[in-house]
């Protein structure tokens, strides 16, 4: 795909490093993004997508991949980038609008002071991520409706999905994670994660290689002792001992056998029936395969 002529690439993609290693990285991210979009049926031609940007490495990678797929004629949807400024102290409010304007990317910047709400509701020292994400999600759904978007697109990658699975396993007592595609509770918006197959390390290398102005999250992502941080450390240790372990674990999320788990609501264990035992003295009729084997 990337061996074709890149003349006229959108500004967001121009100036990419020319090394073979970076070209392979870019091609891998593009292929995996397209694979996820196709595997989970994310596209309805003519739809309008709200692409949510935090200013982190993952959301920049998401935007770049979608813009390139659209430029190559492989993503027949309209893209609108959106950043929700949540009023965090010190947040560089001009970075994203300036960058998106310079790159010629259609966008909407929304200011909603959810930071004050979070600080008011959550006692000092406790995790703010859950409330922060709920408030953010509610505002993004509202913006999507106002902009006529059918789909809210998020930058969660493969490692986010794995970490959420283990958080639910260790702390929530359930087997669940972020699905690559879901319908919201109101039933009027899809939520999609096109980076579902992309590794976090690849997002990091790509965004930094492109020189995008990365904005760190200083509200929730930097809090020590978070369950997600602990799970990430466990997965990092496993990956260090057995390279490729993350990919194997992710594949297991795509290869589920309900009959080999323990949820009676998912598989009817009570309806299992044994095959009838052969009648004594009727060996030849009831066991034809064994008879032929002899």
mmCIF file of C-alpha atoms in Angstrom:
data_model
loop_
_atom_site.group_PDB
_atom_site.id
_atom_site.type_symbol
_atom_site.label_atom_id
_atom_site.label_comp_id
_atom_site.label_asym_id
_atom_site.label_seq_id
_atom_site.Cartn_x
_atom_site.Cartn_y
_atom_site.Cartn_z
ATOM 1 C CA UNK A 1 0.000 0.000 0.000
ATOM 2 C CA UNK A 2 2.756 2.474 0.908
ATOM 3 C CA UNK A 3 4.872 1.535 -2.093
ATOM 4 C CA UNK A 4 2.534 3.635 -4.225
ATOM 5 C CA UNK A 5 3.251 7.253 -5.134
ATOM 6 C CA UNK A 6 2.910 9.446 -2.033
ATOM 7 C CA UNK A 7 2.863 12.664 -4.038
ATOM 8 C CA UNK A 8 0.275 15.035 -2.642
ATOM 9 C CA UNK A 9 0.035 13.480 0.815
ATOM 10 C CA UNK A 10 -2.051 15.559 3.251
ATOM 11 C CA UNK A 11 0.065 17.931 5.413
ATOM 12 C CA UNK A 12 -0.603 15.739 8.478
ATOM 13 C CA UNK A 13 1.368 12.937 6.812
ATOM 14 C CA UNK A 14 4.036 14.962 5.047
ATOM 15 C CA UNK A 15 7.601 14.977 6.296
ATOM 16 C CA UNK A 16 7.578 11.390 7.577
ATOM 17 C CA UNK A 17 11.029 9.906 8.254
ATOM 18 C CA UNK A 18 12.362 8.163 5.149
ATOM 19 C CA UNK A 19 14.017 5.257 6.986
ATOM 20 C CA UNK A 20 13.001 1.729 6.056
ATOM 21 C CA UNK A 21 12.124 1.035 9.684
ATOM 22 C CA UNK A 22 9.684 3.957 9.870
ATOM 23 C CA UNK A 23 8.100 3.075 6.523
ATOM 24 C CA UNK A 24 7.461 -0.440 7.834
ATOM 25 C CA UNK A 25 5.988 1.003 11.032
ATOM 26 C CA UNK A 26 3.676 3.321 9.119
ATOM 27 C CA UNK A 27 2.596 0.517 6.790
ATOM 28 C CA UNK A 28 1.920 -1.817 9.739
ATOM 29 C CA UNK A 29 -0.224 0.746 11.547
ATOM 30 C CA UNK A 30 -2.194 1.485 8.397
ATOM 31 C CA UNK A 31 -2.741 -2.215 7.665
ATOM 32 C CA UNK A 32 -3.796 -3.035 11.218
ATOM 33 C CA UNK A 33 -6.164 -0.068 11.351
ATOM 34 C CA UNK A 34 -7.785 -1.080 8.091
ATOM 35 C CA UNK A 35 -8.023 -4.700 9.279
ATOM 36 C CA UNK A 36 -9.832 -3.660 12.468
ATOM 37 C CA UNK A 37 -12.236 -1.414 10.540
ATOM 38 C CA UNK A 38 -13.088 -4.261 8.168
ATOM 39 C CA UNK A 39 -13.144 -7.044 10.780
ATOM 40 C CA UNK A 40 -15.673 -5.227 12.967
ATOM 41 C CA UNK A 41 -17.741 -3.638 10.190
ATOM 42 C CA UNK A 42 -17.130 -0.072 11.318
ATOM 43 C CA UNK A 43 -17.828 1.676 8.007
ATOM 44 C CA UNK A 44 -21.067 2.669 6.361
ATOM 45 C CA UNK A 45 -20.195 4.758 3.278
ATOM 46 C CA UNK A 46 -21.239 8.368 3.631
ATOM 47 C CA UNK A 47 -21.180 8.376 7.435
ATOM 48 C CA UNK A 48 -19.616 11.192 9.438
ATOM 49 C CA UNK A 49 -17.114 10.288 12.159
ATOM 50 C CA UNK A 50 -16.213 12.359 15.205
ATOM 51 C CA UNK A 51 -12.525 11.580 15.766
ATOM 52 C CA UNK A 52 -11.728 12.331 19.408
ATOM 53 C CA UNK A 53 -8.311 13.847 20.100
ATOM 54 C CA UNK A 54 -6.681 14.236 23.493
ATOM 55 C CA UNK A 55 -3.380 15.401 22.063
ATOM 56 C CA UNK A 56 -1.661 12.193 23.182
ATOM 57 C CA UNK A 57 0.379 9.838 21.015
ATOM 58 C CA UNK A 58 -2.543 7.448 20.479
ATOM 59 C CA UNK A 59 -5.028 10.020 19.217
ATOM 60 C CA UNK A 60 -2.461 11.540 16.843
ATOM 61 C CA UNK A 61 -1.743 8.073 15.446
ATOM 62 C CA UNK A 62 -5.463 7.428 15.064
ATOM 63 C CA UNK A 63 -6.043 10.674 13.189
ATOM 64 C CA UNK A 64 -3.067 10.150 10.892
ATOM 65 C CA UNK A 65 -4.120 6.585 10.016
ATOM 66 C CA UNK A 66 -7.714 7.611 9.273
ATOM 67 C CA UNK A 67 -6.663 10.628 7.217
ATOM 68 C CA UNK A 68 -4.299 8.464 5.145
ATOM 69 C CA UNK A 69 -6.893 5.731 4.602
ATOM 70 C CA UNK A 70 -9.389 8.358 3.480
ATOM 71 C CA UNK A 71 -6.799 10.004 1.210
ATOM 72 C CA UNK A 72 -6.103 6.615 -0.395
ATOM 73 C CA UNK A 73 -9.821 6.078 -1.041
ATOM 74 C CA UNK A 74 -10.085 3.264 1.518
ATOM 75 C CA UNK A 75 -12.282 5.022 4.085
ATOM 76 C CA UNK A 76 -15.476 6.453 2.543
ATOM 77 C CA UNK A 77 -16.538 8.587 5.505
ATOM 78 C CA UNK A 78 -16.335 12.255 6.499
ATOM 79 C CA UNK A 79 -13.920 12.990 9.357
ATOM 80 C CA UNK A 80 -14.303 15.704 11.980
ATOM 81 C CA UNK A 81 -11.554 15.937 14.611
ATOM 82 C CA UNK A 82 -12.657 17.050 18.063
ATOM 83 C CA UNK A 83 -10.815 18.012 21.216
ATOM 84 C CA UNK A 84 -12.626 18.453 24.517
ATOM 85 C CA UNK A 85 -10.720 20.920 26.687
ATOM 86 C CA UNK A 86 -11.725 19.832 30.210
ATOM 87 C CA UNK A 87 -10.277 22.816 32.009
ATOM 88 C CA UNK A 88 -7.218 21.115 33.478
ATOM 89 C CA UNK A 89 -4.807 23.661 34.976
ATOM 90 C CA UNK A 90 -1.893 24.262 32.652
ATOM 91 C CA UNK A 91 -3.527 22.549 29.671
ATOM 92 C CA UNK A 92 -1.981 24.125 26.522
ATOM 93 C CA UNK A 93 -5.294 25.128 24.952
ATOM 94 C CA UNK A 94 -3.799 26.541 21.757
ATOM 95 C CA UNK A 95 -1.679 23.543 20.754
ATOM 96 C CA UNK A 96 -4.351 21.379 19.116
ATOM 97 C CA UNK A 97 -6.385 24.098 17.364
ATOM 98 C CA UNK A 98 -3.212 25.641 15.970
ATOM 99 C CA UNK A 99 -1.891 22.258 14.852
ATOM 100 C CA UNK A 100 -5.169 21.115 13.238
ATOM 101 C CA UNK A 101 -5.606 24.446 11.449
ATOM 102 C CA UNK A 102 -2.051 24.258 10.130
ATOM 103 C CA UNK A 103 -2.622 20.681 8.968
ATOM 104 C CA UNK A 104 -5.879 21.582 7.212
ATOM 105 C CA UNK A 105 -7.908 19.113 9.321
ATOM 106 C CA UNK A 106 -11.580 19.946 9.899
ATOM 107 C CA UNK A 107 -12.085 20.204 13.647
ATOM 108 C CA UNK A 108 -14.128 21.412 16.584
ATOM 109 C CA UNK A 109 -12.638 22.502 19.903
ATOM 110 C CA UNK A 110 -15.033 22.374 22.860
ATOM 111 C CA UNK A 111 -14.402 23.792 26.333
ATOM 112 C CA UNK A 112 -16.210 22.205 29.291
ATOM 113 C CA UNK A 113 -14.794 22.575 32.806
ATOM 114 C CA UNK A 114 -15.219 18.975 33.932
ATOM 115 C CA UNK A 115 -11.981 19.276 35.923
ATOM 116 C CA UNK A 116 -13.695 21.374 38.606
ATOM 117 C CA UNK A 117 -16.550 18.882 38.813
ATOM 118 C CA UNK A 118 -14.116 15.986 39.247
ATOM 119 C CA UNK A 119 -12.116 17.779 41.952
ATOM 120 C CA UNK A 120 -15.324 18.688 43.792
ATOM 121 C CA UNK A 121 -16.778 15.166 43.713
ATOM 122 C CA UNK A 122 -13.669 13.002 44.225
ATOM 123 C CA UNK A 123 -11.806 13.173 47.565
ATOM 124 C CA UNK A 124 -8.126 14.069 47.394
ATOM 125 C CA UNK A 125 -5.928 11.059 46.651
ATOM 126 C CA UNK A 126 -8.651 8.918 45.074
ATOM 127 C CA UNK A 127 -8.766 7.920 41.418
ATOM 128 C CA UNK A 128 -10.401 10.506 39.184
ATOM 129 C CA UNK A 129 -10.328 8.528 35.919
ATOM 130 C CA UNK A 130 -13.803 6.970 36.125
ATOM 131 C CA UNK A 131 -15.771 10.193 36.689
ATOM 132 C CA UNK A 132 -13.549 12.131 34.294
ATOM 133 C CA UNK A 133 -14.174 9.617 31.493
ATOM 134 C CA UNK A 134 -17.951 9.571 32.106
ATOM 135 C CA UNK A 135 -18.159 13.357 31.885
ATOM 136 C CA UNK A 136 -15.960 13.365 28.794
ATOM 137 C CA UNK A 137 -18.035 10.659 27.114
ATOM 138 C CA UNK A 138 -21.297 12.512 27.767
ATOM 139 C CA UNK A 139 -19.944 15.687 26.189
ATOM 140 C CA UNK A 140 -18.530 13.837 23.179
ATOM 141 C CA UNK A 141 -21.877 12.135 22.556
ATOM 142 C CA UNK A 142 -23.580 15.531 22.656
ATOM 143 C CA UNK A 143 -21.072 17.021 20.222
ATOM 144 C CA UNK A 144 -21.458 14.059 17.849
ATOM 145 C CA UNK A 145 -25.222 14.601 17.748
ATOM 146 C CA UNK A 146 -24.820 18.331 17.198
ATOM 147 C CA UNK A 147 -22.409 17.705 14.315
ATOM 148 C CA UNK A 148 -24.532 15.030 12.646
ATOM 149 C CA UNK A 149 -21.990 12.265 13.325
ATOM 150 C CA UNK A 150 -23.078 8.634 13.429
ATOM 151 C CA UNK A 151 -19.866 7.384 15.064
ATOM 152 C CA UNK A 152 -17.606 8.492 17.891
ATOM 153 C CA UNK A 153 -14.062 7.273 17.193
ATOM 154 C CA UNK A 154 -11.619 6.754 20.059
ATOM 155 C CA UNK A 155 -7.858 6.153 20.102
ATOM 156 C CA UNK A 156 -7.762 3.100 22.382
ATOM 157 C CA UNK A 157 -5.189 0.597 21.111
ATOM 158 C CA UNK A 158 -4.512 -3.104 21.615
ATOM 159 C CA UNK A 159 -2.756 -2.597 24.958
ATOM 160 C CA UNK A 160 -5.618 -0.484 26.349
ATOM 161 C CA UNK A 161 -8.019 -3.290 25.480
ATOM 162 C CA UNK A 162 -5.794 -5.898 27.146
ATOM 163 C CA UNK A 163 -5.310 -3.794 30.282
ATOM 164 C CA UNK A 164 -9.058 -3.271 30.600
ATOM 165 C CA UNK A 165 -9.621 -7.014 30.287
ATOM 166 C CA UNK A 166 -7.224 -7.754 33.140
ATOM 167 C CA UNK A 167 -8.612 -4.932 35.272
ATOM 168 C CA UNK A 168 -12.059 -6.491 34.935
ATOM 169 C CA UNK A 169 -10.601 -9.931 35.618
ATOM 170 C CA UNK A 170 -8.592 -8.929 38.703
ATOM 171 C CA UNK A 171 -10.834 -6.261 40.194
ATOM 172 C CA UNK A 172 -14.280 -6.536 38.588
ATOM 173 C CA UNK A 173 -14.865 -10.279 38.686
ATOM 174 C CA UNK A 174 -15.926 -10.477 35.033
ATOM 175 C CA UNK A 175 -14.544 -11.277 31.592
ATOM 176 C CA UNK A 176 -15.025 -8.048 29.646
ATOM 177 C CA UNK A 177 -13.063 -5.325 27.917
ATOM 178 C CA UNK A 178 -13.440 -2.375 25.534
ATOM 179 C CA UNK A 179 -15.078 -3.739 22.372
ATOM 180 C CA UNK A 180 -13.744 -2.476 19.047
ATOM 181 C CA UNK A 181 -17.289 -1.420 18.130
ATOM 182 C CA UNK A 182 -20.378 -0.882 20.262
ATOM 183 C CA UNK A 183 -23.734 0.884 20.242
ATOM 184 C CA UNK A 184 -24.240 3.445 23.005
ATOM 185 C CA UNK A 185 -26.978 2.984 25.608
ATOM 186 C CA UNK A 186 -29.294 5.409 23.823
ATOM 187 C CA UNK A 187 -28.887 3.389 20.625
ATOM 188 C CA UNK A 188 -28.164 6.385 18.386
ATOM 189 C CA UNK A 189 -24.367 6.400 18.175
ATOM 190 C CA UNK A 190 -21.666 3.864 17.421
ATOM 191 C CA UNK A 191 -18.398 3.967 19.344
ATOM 192 C CA UNK A 192 -15.430 2.575 17.399
ATOM 193 C CA UNK A 193 -11.797 1.865 18.191
ATOM 194 C CA UNK A 194 -9.936 1.477 14.872
ATOM 195 C CA UNK A 195 -6.561 1.047 16.642
ATOM 196 C CA UNK A 196 -7.767 -2.168 18.309
ATOM 197 C CA UNK A 197 -5.021 -4.199 16.596
ATOM 198 C CA UNK A 198 -2.245 -1.587 16.994
ATOM 199 C CA UNK A 199 0.393 -1.878 19.743
ATOM 200 C CA UNK A 200 0.963 1.050 22.095
ATOM 201 C CA UNK A 201 4.699 0.968 21.361
ATOM 202 C CA UNK A 202 3.955 1.516 17.662
ATOM 203 C CA UNK A 203 1.761 4.542 18.468
ATOM 204 C CA UNK A 204 4.613 5.964 20.544
ATOM 205 C CA UNK A 205 7.207 5.477 17.812
ATOM 206 C CA UNK A 206 4.953 6.843 15.102
ATOM 207 C CA UNK A 207 3.748 10.003 16.865
ATOM 208 C CA UNK A 208 7.227 10.922 18.057
ATOM 209 C CA UNK A 209 8.757 10.101 14.692
ATOM 210 C CA UNK A 210 6.281 12.446 13.017
ATOM 211 C CA UNK A 211 7.072 15.172 15.532
ATOM 212 C CA UNK A 212 3.470 15.707 16.597
ATOM 213 C CA UNK A 213 3.038 18.073 19.605
ATOM 214 C CA UNK A 214 2.172 15.502 22.281
ATOM 215 C CA UNK A 215 0.195 16.749 25.293
ATOM 216 C CA UNK A 216 0.498 14.613 28.467
ATOM 217 C CA UNK A 217 -2.498 13.937 30.725
ATOM 218 C CA UNK A 218 -1.746 15.402 34.151
ATOM 219 C CA UNK A 219 -5.158 14.837 35.734
ATOM 220 C CA UNK A 220 -5.625 11.075 35.879
ATOM 221 C CA UNK A 221 -2.930 9.386 33.802
ATOM 222 C CA UNK A 222 -0.119 10.421 36.163
ATOM 223 C CA UNK A 223 -1.699 9.251 39.431
ATOM 224 C CA UNK A 224 0.434 6.583 41.050
ATOM 225 C CA UNK A 225 -1.168 3.388 42.303
ATOM 226 C CA UNK A 226 -3.939 3.281 39.736
ATOM 227 C CA UNK A 227 -5.202 -0.202 38.924
ATOM 228 C CA UNK A 228 -4.400 0.382 35.268
ATOM 229 C CA UNK A 229 -0.801 1.297 36.093
ATOM 230 C CA UNK A 230 -0.439 -1.881 38.136
ATOM 231 C CA UNK A 231 -1.867 -4.027 35.341
ATOM 232 C CA UNK A 232 0.408 -2.338 32.800
ATOM 233 C CA UNK A 233 3.423 -3.194 34.959
ATOM 234 C CA UNK A 234 2.349 -6.841 35.113
ATOM 235 C CA UNK A 235 1.912 -7.002 31.335
ATOM 236 C CA UNK A 236 5.245 -5.252 30.792
ATOM 237 C CA UNK A 237 6.971 -7.845 32.974
ATOM 238 C CA UNK A 238 5.335 -10.736 31.089
ATOM 239 C CA UNK A 239 6.268 -9.180 27.748
ATOM 240 C CA UNK A 240 9.878 -8.673 28.865
ATOM 241 C CA UNK A 241 10.181 -12.354 29.823
ATOM 242 C CA UNK A 242 8.287 -13.652 26.783
ATOM 243 C CA UNK A 243 8.291 -11.228 23.841
ATOM 244 C CA UNK A 244 5.050 -11.463 21.879
ATOM 245 C CA UNK A 245 2.980 -12.426 24.935
ATOM 246 C CA UNK A 246 0.683 -9.397 24.554
ATOM 247 C CA UNK A 247 -0.255 -10.375 21.001
ATOM 248 C CA UNK A 248 -0.987 -13.961 22.042
ATOM 249 C CA UNK A 249 -3.224 -12.746 24.882
ATOM 250 C CA UNK A 250 -5.039 -10.358 22.562
ATOM 251 C CA UNK A 251 -5.708 -13.175 20.086
ATOM 252 C CA UNK A 252 -7.404 -15.084 22.901
ATOM 253 C CA UNK A 253 -10.004 -12.295 23.103
ATOM 254 C CA UNK A 254 -10.892 -13.147 19.499
ATOM 255 C CA UNK A 255 -11.031 -16.905 20.131
ATOM 256 C CA UNK A 256 -13.624 -17.405 22.870
ATOM 257 C CA UNK A 257 -15.137 -20.817 23.670
ATOM 258 C CA UNK A 258 -18.261 -20.317 25.832
ATOM 259 C CA UNK A 259 -18.553 -24.076 26.455
ATOM 260 C CA UNK A 260 -15.142 -23.994 28.129
ATOM 261 C CA UNK A 261 -15.952 -21.182 30.543
ATOM 262 C CA UNK A 262 -18.384 -21.168 33.464
ATOM 263 C CA UNK A 263 -21.212 -18.784 32.555
ATOM 264 C CA UNK A 264 -24.576 -20.623 32.417
ATOM 265 C CA UNK A 265 -26.119 -17.566 30.809
ATOM 266 C CA UNK A 266 -23.726 -17.885 27.885
ATOM 267 C CA UNK A 267 -23.797 -21.652 27.443
ATOM 268 C CA UNK A 268 -26.578 -24.091 28.392
ATOM 269 C CA UNK A 269 -24.623 -26.631 30.410
ATOM 270 C CA UNK A 270 -27.830 -28.226 31.714
ATOM 271 C CA UNK A 271 -28.869 -29.168 28.171
ATOM 272 C CA UNK A 272 -25.742 -31.249 27.534
ATOM 273 C CA UNK A 273 -26.673 -34.852 26.660
ATOM 274 C CA UNK A 274 -24.565 -37.986 26.677
ATOM 275 C CA UNK A 275 -24.539 -40.267 23.658
ATOM 276 C CA UNK A 276 -26.474 -43.466 24.366
ATOM 277 C CA UNK A 277 -24.277 -46.350 25.480
ATOM 278 C CA UNK A 278 -24.208 -49.368 23.132
ATOM 279 C CA UNK A 279 -26.577 -52.220 24.001
ATOM 280 C CA UNK A 280 -24.817 -55.282 25.419
ATOM 281 C CA UNK A 281 -24.385 -57.984 22.778
ATOM 282 C CA UNK A 282 -24.899 -55.507 19.947
ATOM 283 C CA UNK A 283 -21.254 -54.511 19.536
ATOM 284 C CA UNK A 284 -21.118 -54.682 15.747
ATOM 285 C CA UNK A 285 -24.236 -52.516 15.152
ATOM 286 C CA UNK A 286 -23.439 -49.774 17.636
ATOM 287 C CA UNK A 287 -19.681 -49.509 17.159
ATOM 288 C CA UNK A 288 -19.192 -49.722 13.356
ATOM 289 C CA UNK A 289 -15.994 -47.656 13.376
ATOM 290 C CA UNK A 290 -14.305 -49.950 15.892
ATOM 291 C CA UNK A 291 -15.471 -52.987 13.987
ATOM 292 C CA UNK A 292 -13.937 -51.651 10.776
ATOM 293 C CA UNK A 293 -10.775 -50.857 12.625
ATOM 294 C CA UNK A 294 -10.362 -54.483 13.527
#
